[in-house]
PDB file of C-alpha atoms in Angstrom:
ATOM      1  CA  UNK A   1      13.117   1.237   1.344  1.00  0.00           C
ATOM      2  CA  UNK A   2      12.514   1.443  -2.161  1.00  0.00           C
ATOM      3  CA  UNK A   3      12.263   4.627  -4.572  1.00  0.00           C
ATOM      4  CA  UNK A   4       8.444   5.374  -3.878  1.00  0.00           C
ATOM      5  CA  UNK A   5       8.604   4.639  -0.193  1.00  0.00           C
ATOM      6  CA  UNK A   6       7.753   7.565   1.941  1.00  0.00           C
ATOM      7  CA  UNK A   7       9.876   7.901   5.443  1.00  0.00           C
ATOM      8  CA  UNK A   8       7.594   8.966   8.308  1.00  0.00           C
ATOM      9  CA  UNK A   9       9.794  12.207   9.364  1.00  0.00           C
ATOM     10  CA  UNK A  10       9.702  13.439   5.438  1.00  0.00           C
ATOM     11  CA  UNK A  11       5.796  13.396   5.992  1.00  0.00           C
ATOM     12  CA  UNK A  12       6.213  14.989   9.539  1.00  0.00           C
ATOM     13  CA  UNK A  13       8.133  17.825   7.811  1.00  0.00           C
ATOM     14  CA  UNK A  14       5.935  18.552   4.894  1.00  0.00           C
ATOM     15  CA  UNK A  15       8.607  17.191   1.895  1.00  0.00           C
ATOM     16  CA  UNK A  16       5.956  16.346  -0.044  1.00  0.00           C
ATOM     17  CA  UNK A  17       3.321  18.708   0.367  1.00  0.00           C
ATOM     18  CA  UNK A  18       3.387  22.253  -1.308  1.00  0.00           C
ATOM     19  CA  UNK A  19       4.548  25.292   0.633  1.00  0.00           C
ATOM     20  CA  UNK A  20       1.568  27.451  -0.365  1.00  0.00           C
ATOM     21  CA  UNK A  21      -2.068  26.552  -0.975  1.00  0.00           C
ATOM     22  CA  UNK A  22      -2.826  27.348  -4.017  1.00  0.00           C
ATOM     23  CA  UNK A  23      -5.461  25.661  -6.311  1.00  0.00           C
ATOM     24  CA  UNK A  24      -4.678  25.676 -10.149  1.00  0.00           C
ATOM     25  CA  UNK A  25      -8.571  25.640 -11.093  1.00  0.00           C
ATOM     26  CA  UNK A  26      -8.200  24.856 -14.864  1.00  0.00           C
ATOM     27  CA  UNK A  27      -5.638  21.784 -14.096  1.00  0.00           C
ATOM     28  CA  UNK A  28      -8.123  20.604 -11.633  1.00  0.00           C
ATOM     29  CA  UNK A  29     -10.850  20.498 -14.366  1.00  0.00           C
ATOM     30  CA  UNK A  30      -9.214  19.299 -16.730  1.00  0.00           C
ATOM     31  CA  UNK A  31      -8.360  16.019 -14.773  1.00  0.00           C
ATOM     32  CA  UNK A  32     -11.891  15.971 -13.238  1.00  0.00           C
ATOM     33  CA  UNK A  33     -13.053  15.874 -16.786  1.00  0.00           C
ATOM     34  CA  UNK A  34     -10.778  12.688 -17.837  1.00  0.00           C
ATOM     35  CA  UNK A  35     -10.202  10.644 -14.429  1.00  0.00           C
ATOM     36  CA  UNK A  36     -11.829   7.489 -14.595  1.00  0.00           C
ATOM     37  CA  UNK A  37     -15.238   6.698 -13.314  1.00  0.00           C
ATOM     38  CA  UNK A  38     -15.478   4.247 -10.494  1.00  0.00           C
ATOM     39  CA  UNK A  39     -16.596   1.225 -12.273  1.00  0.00           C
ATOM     40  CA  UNK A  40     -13.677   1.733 -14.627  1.00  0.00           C
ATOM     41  CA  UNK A  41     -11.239   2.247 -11.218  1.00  0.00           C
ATOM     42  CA  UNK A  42     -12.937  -0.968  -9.575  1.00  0.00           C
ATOM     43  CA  UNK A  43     -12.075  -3.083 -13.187  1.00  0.00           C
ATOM     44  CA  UNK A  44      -8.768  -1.812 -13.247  1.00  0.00           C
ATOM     45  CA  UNK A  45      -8.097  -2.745  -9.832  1.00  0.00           C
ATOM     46  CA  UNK A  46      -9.327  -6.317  -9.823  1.00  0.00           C
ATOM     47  CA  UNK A  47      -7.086  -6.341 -13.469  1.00  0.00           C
ATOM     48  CA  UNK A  48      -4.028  -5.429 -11.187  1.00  0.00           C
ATOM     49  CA  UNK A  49      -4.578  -7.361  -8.752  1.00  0.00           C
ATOM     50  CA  UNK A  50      -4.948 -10.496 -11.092  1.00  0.00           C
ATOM     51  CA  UNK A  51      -1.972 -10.563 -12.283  1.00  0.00           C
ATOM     52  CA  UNK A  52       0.008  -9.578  -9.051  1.00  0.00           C
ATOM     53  CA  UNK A  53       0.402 -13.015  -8.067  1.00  0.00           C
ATOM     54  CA  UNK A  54       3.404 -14.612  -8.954  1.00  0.00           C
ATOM     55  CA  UNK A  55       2.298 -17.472 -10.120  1.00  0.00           C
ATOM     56  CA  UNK A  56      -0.244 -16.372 -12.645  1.00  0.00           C
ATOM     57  CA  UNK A  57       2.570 -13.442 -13.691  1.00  0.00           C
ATOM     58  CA  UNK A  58       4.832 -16.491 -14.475  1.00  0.00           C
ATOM     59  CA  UNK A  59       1.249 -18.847 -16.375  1.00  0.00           C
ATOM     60  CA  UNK A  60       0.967 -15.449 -18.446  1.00  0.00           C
ATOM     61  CA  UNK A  61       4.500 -14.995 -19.004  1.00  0.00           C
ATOM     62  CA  UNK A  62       5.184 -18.376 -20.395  1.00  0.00           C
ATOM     63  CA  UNK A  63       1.475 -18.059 -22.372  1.00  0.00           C
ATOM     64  CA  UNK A  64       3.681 -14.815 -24.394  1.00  0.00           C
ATOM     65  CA  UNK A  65       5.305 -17.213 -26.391  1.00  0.00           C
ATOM     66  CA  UNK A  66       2.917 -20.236 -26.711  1.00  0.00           C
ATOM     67  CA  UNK A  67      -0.439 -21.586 -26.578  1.00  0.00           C
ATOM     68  CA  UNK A  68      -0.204 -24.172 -23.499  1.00  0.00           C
ATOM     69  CA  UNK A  69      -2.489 -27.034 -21.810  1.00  0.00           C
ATOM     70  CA  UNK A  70      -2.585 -27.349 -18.052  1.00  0.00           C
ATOM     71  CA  UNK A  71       0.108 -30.216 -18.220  1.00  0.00           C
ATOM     72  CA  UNK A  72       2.490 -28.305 -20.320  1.00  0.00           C
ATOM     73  CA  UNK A  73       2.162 -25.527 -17.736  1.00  0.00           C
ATOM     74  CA  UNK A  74       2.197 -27.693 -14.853  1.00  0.00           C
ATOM     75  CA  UNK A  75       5.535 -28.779 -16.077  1.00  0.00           C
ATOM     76  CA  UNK A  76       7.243 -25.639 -16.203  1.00  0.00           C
ATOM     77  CA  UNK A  77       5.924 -24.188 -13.384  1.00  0.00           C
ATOM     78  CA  UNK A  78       6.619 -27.270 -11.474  1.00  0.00           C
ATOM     79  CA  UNK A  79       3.618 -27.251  -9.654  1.00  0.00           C
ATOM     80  CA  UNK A  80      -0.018 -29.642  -9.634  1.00  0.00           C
ATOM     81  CA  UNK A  81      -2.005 -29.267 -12.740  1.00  0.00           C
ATOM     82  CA  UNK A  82      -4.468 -28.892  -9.872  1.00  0.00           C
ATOM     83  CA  UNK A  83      -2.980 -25.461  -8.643  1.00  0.00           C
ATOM     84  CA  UNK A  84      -2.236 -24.657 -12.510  1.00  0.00           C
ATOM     85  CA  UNK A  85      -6.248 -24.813 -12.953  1.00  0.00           C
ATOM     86  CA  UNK A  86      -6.917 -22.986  -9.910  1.00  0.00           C
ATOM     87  CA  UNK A  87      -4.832 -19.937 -11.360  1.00  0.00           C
ATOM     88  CA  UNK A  88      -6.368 -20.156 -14.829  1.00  0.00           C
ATOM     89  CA  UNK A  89      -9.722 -19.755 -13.477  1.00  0.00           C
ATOM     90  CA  UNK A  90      -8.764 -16.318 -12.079  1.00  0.00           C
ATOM     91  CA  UNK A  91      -6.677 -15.152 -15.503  1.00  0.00           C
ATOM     92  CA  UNK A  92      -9.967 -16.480 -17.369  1.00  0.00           C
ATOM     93  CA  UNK A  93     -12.293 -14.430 -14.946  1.00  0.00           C
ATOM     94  CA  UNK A  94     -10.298 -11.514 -15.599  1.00  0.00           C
ATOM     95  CA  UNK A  95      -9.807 -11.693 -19.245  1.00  0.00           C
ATOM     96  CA  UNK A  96      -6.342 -12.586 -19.585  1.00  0.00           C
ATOM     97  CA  UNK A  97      -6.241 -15.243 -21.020  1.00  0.00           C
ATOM     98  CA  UNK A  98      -8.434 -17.556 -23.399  1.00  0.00           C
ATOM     99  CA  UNK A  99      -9.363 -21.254 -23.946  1.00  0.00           C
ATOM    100  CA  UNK A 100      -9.950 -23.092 -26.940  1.00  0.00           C
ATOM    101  CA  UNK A 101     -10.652 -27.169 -26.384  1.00  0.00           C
ATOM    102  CA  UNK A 102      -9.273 -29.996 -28.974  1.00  0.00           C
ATOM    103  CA  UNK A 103     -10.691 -33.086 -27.496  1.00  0.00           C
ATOM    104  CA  UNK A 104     -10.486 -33.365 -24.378  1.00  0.00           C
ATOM    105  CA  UNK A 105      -7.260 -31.051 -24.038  1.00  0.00           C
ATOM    106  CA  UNK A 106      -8.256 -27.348 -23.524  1.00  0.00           C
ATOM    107  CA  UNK A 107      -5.322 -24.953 -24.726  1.00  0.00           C
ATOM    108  CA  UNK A 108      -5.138 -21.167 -22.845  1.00  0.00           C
ATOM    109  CA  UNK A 109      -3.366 -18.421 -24.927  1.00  0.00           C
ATOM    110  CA  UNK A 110      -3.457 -14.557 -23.598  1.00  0.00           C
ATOM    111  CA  UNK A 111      -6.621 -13.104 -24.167  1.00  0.00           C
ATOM    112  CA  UNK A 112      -5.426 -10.875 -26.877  1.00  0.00           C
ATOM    113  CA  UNK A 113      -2.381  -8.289 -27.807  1.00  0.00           C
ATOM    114  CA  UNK A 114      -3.057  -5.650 -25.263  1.00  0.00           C
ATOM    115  CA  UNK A 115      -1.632  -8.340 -22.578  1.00  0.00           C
ATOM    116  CA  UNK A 116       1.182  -9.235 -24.423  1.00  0.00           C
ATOM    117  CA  UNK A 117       1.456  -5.394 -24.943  1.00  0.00           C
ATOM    118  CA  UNK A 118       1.587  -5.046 -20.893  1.00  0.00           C
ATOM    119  CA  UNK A 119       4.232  -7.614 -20.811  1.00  0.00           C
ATOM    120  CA  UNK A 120       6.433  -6.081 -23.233  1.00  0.00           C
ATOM    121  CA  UNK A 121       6.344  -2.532 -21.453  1.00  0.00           C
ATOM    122  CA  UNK A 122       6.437  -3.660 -17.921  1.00  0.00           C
ATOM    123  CA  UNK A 123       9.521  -5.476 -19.045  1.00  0.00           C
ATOM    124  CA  UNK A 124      10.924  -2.252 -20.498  1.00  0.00           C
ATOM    125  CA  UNK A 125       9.932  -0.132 -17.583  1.00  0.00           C
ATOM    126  CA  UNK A 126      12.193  -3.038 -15.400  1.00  0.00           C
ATOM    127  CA  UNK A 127      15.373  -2.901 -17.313  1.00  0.00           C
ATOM    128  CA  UNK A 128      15.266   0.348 -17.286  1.00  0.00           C
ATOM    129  CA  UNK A 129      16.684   0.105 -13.343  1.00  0.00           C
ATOM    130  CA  UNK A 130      18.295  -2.678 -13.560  1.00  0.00           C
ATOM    131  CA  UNK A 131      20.336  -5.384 -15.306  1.00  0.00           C
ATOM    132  CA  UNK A 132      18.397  -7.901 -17.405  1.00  0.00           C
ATOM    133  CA  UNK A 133      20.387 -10.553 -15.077  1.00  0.00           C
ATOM    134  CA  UNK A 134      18.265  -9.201 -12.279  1.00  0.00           C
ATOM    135  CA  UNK A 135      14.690 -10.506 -13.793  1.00  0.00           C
TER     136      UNK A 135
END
């Protein structure tokens, strides 16, 4: 069970619930005046849930440190350039990454610094718990 798991008798048992109702009104507003709007929640979602796949984490991982054509990534990832393509589509979709064609090669790079950005504190958030060896 990991750290954010919730065991079923905890819930029974009210751990995580407060003792006493009490409503702290300007906390509430204050929130309510900054939480994001659903269209914004939606985006963010789909965002998520772009790069949750392993394979495209690993496409935009190895796009960090170069600008790569299908075959170059098909090569590292040891997979089809087929499958490679498949994956792209989604990351391009989702603005993650960007194209640029020289002849008939097209080149993907990540879509700009906020994604390396993501990379680079996701990272930091991970080694935070554990050993580098362990990523």
């Amino acid at each position: 069970m990991s750290k954010y798991s919730y065991n079923k008798e905890d819930i029974m048992e009210n751990k995580y619930m407060c003792e006493e109702t009490i409503v702290h009104q300007d906390v509430v507003k204050d929130v309510q005046s900054q939480i994001i709007n659903e269209n914004m929640s939606d985006k963010l979602s789909k965002f998520f849930k772009a790069i949750a796949d392993p394979t495209r984490m690993k496409i935009l991982y190895a796009l960090k440190f170069k600008e790569l054509c299908v075959c170059d990534i098909s090569i590292i990832l040891n997979m089809s350039q087929s499958a490679i393509s498949h994956q792209l589509k989604t990351l391009k979709e989702n603005d993650l990454v960007r194209s640029r064609k020289e002849g008939k090669t097209r080149f993907y790079r990540l879509a700009d610094e906020h994604v390396h950005h993501i990379f680079e504190v996701s990272l930091a958030h991970l080694m935070e718990e554990h050993d580098e060896k362990d990523l």
